[in-house]
Amino acid sequence: MSRITPMTGSGPLQWNAAAWFGATIGFSFWLLPVGLAWVEELPMLGALFLSAWALANISGATMWRFRDRLPPHPAMQAQLTTLFAASVTAMAGAKRDGLLIEFVPHWDHPQRLFGLLVVFPLLMAALAIREHRYGR
């Protein structure tokens, strides 16, 4: 089996297993226990959460596998977009079913939970700025 040589990026963001899988697993993990908790009682919603988790992790594993052909910065932006879409989709499903309140039972307006997802575009912007500011 040949060793994969990752494509080198033009800036400070380079392929790194800990960062790649840490971000992928870290940002998607919450979907797994919620999906497992709801799959028996609410099969469609549970399946939506589990599908979102699977999509995010399959996407991450696939891009990692092809890191010899993918520049790291665009791949990370694509993975963050996938993680963002998976999270929005799952939360929209919970909102549709009136279960968003389950995440924050003490909030009067649980739809504000969507505001937490701003972390994805903010992180994407920060990475883009850093990549272009300190790029070669």
Coordinates of C-alpha atoms in Angstrom, one line a residue:
M1 CA 0.0 0.0 0.0
S2 CA 1.4 3.4 -1.0
R3 CA 1.6 6.3 1.4
I4 CA -0.6 9.2 0.5
T5 CA 1.2 12.5 0.1
P6 CA -1.2 15.3 1.0
M7 CA -1.5 18.3 -1.3
T8 CA 0.3 21.3 0.1
G9 CA -1.8 24.4 0.7
S10 CA -0.7 27.9 -0.3
G11 CA -1.1 29.3 3.2
P12 CA -0.8 28.2 6.8
L13 CA -3.7 25.7 6.6
Q14 CA -2.3 22.3 5.8
W15 CA -3.7 18.8 6.0
N16 CA -3.5 17.6 9.6
A17 CA -5.3 14.5 10.9
A18 CA -6.0 15.8 14.4
A19 CA -7.4 19.1 13.1
W20 CA -9.4 17.5 10.3
F21 CA -11.0 14.7 12.3
G22 CA -11.3 16.8 15.4
A23 CA -13.4 19.4 13.6
T24 CA -15.4 16.8 11.7
I25 CA -16.2 14.6 14.7
G26 CA -16.5 17.5 17.1
F27 CA -18.9 19.6 15.1
S28 CA -21.1 16.6 14.1
F29 CA -21.0 14.5 17.3
W30 CA -24.1 16.0 18.8
L31 CA -26.2 14.7 15.9
L32 CA -25.4 11.0 16.8
P33 CA -26.8 10.8 20.4
V34 CA -29.8 12.9 19.5
G35 CA -30.6 10.7 16.5
L36 CA -30.2 7.6 18.5
A37 CA -32.4 9.0 21.3
W38 CA -35.2 9.8 18.8
V39 CA -35.0 7.0 16.3
E40 CA -37.3 4.6 18.1
E41 CA -40.0 7.1 19.2
L42 CA -39.7 9.4 16.2
P43 CA -38.2 7.3 13.4
M44 CA -38.2 10.0 10.7
L45 CA -36.6 12.7 12.9
G46 CA -34.1 10.2 14.3
A47 CA -33.2 9.1 10.8
L48 CA -32.8 12.7 9.8
F49 CA -30.3 13.3 12.6
L50 CA -28.4 10.0 12.0
S51 CA -28.3 10.8 8.2
A52 CA -27.0 14.2 8.9
W53 CA -24.3 12.8 11.1
A54 CA -23.4 10.1 8.6
L55 CA -23.2 12.6 5.7
A56 CA -20.9 14.9 7.6
N57 CA -18.6 12.0 8.6
I58 CA -18.6 10.3 5.2
S59 CA -17.8 13.7 3.6
G60 CA -14.9 14.2 6.0
A61 CA -13.5 10.7 5.5
T62 CA -13.8 11.0 1.7
M63 CA -12.0 14.3 1.5
W64 CA -9.3 13.0 3.8
R65 CA -8.9 10.0 1.6
F66 CA -8.4 12.3 -1.4
R67 CA -6.2 14.8 0.3
D68 CA -3.5 14.1 -2.3
R69 CA -5.8 15.8 -4.8
L70 CA -7.5 18.4 -2.7
P71 CA -6.0 21.6 -1.5
P72 CA -6.5 21.8 2.3
H73 CA -8.2 25.3 2.5
P74 CA -11.0 24.6 0.0
A75 CA -11.5 21.2 1.4
M76 CA -11.9 22.6 5.0
Q77 CA -14.3 25.2 3.6
A78 CA -16.3 22.5 1.9
Q79 CA -16.3 20.3 5.1
L80 CA -17.5 23.2 7.2
T81 CA -20.2 23.9 4.7
T82 CA -21.3 20.3 4.9
L83 CA -21.3 20.4 8.7
F84 CA -23.3 23.6 8.7
A85 CA -25.8 22.2 6.3
A86 CA -26.2 19.0 8.3
S87 CA -26.7 21.0 11.5
V88 CA -29.2 23.4 10.0
T89 CA -31.2 20.5 8.4
A90 CA -31.3 18.5 11.6
M91 CA -32.4 21.5 13.6
A92 CA -35.0 22.5 11.0
G93 CA -36.4 19.0 11.3
A94 CA -36.6 19.3 15.1
K95 CA -38.3 22.7 14.7
R96 CA -40.8 21.3 12.2
D97 CA -41.7 18.6 14.7
G98 CA -41.9 21.1 17.6
L99 CA -39.0 19.5 19.3
L100 CA -36.4 22.3 19.2
I101 CA -37.6 23.1 22.8
E102 CA -36.1 19.8 23.9
F103 CA -32.6 21.2 23.4
V104 CA -33.3 24.3 25.5
P105 CA -36.4 23.7 27.6
H106 CA -35.9 26.9 29.6
W107 CA -35.8 29.3 26.6
D108 CA -38.9 31.2 25.6
H109 CA -37.8 31.2 22.0
P110 CA -35.9 28.0 21.2
Q111 CA -35.6 29.1 17.5
R112 CA -32.8 31.4 18.8
L113 CA -30.8 28.2 19.0
F114 CA -30.2 28.6 15.2
G115 CA -28.1 31.6 16.1
L116 CA -25.4 29.3 17.5
L117 CA -24.8 28.0 14.0
V118 CA -23.2 31.3 13.2
V119 CA -20.0 29.6 14.4
F120 CA -19.7 27.9 11.0
P121 CA -19.6 31.0 8.8
L122 CA -17.5 32.9 11.3
L123 CA -15.0 30.1 11.4
M124 CA -15.0 29.9 7.6
A125 CA -14.4 33.6 7.3
A126 CA -11.6 33.5 9.9
L127 CA -9.9 30.6 8.1
A128 CA -10.2 32.4 4.7
I129 CA -8.8 35.6 6.2
R130 CA -5.9 33.8 7.8
E131 CA -5.2 31.8 4.7
H132 CA -5.1 34.8 2.4
R133 CA -3.3 37.1 4.8
Y134 CA -0.5 34.7 5.6
G135 CA -0.5 32.7 2.3
R136 CA 2.6 32.3 0.2

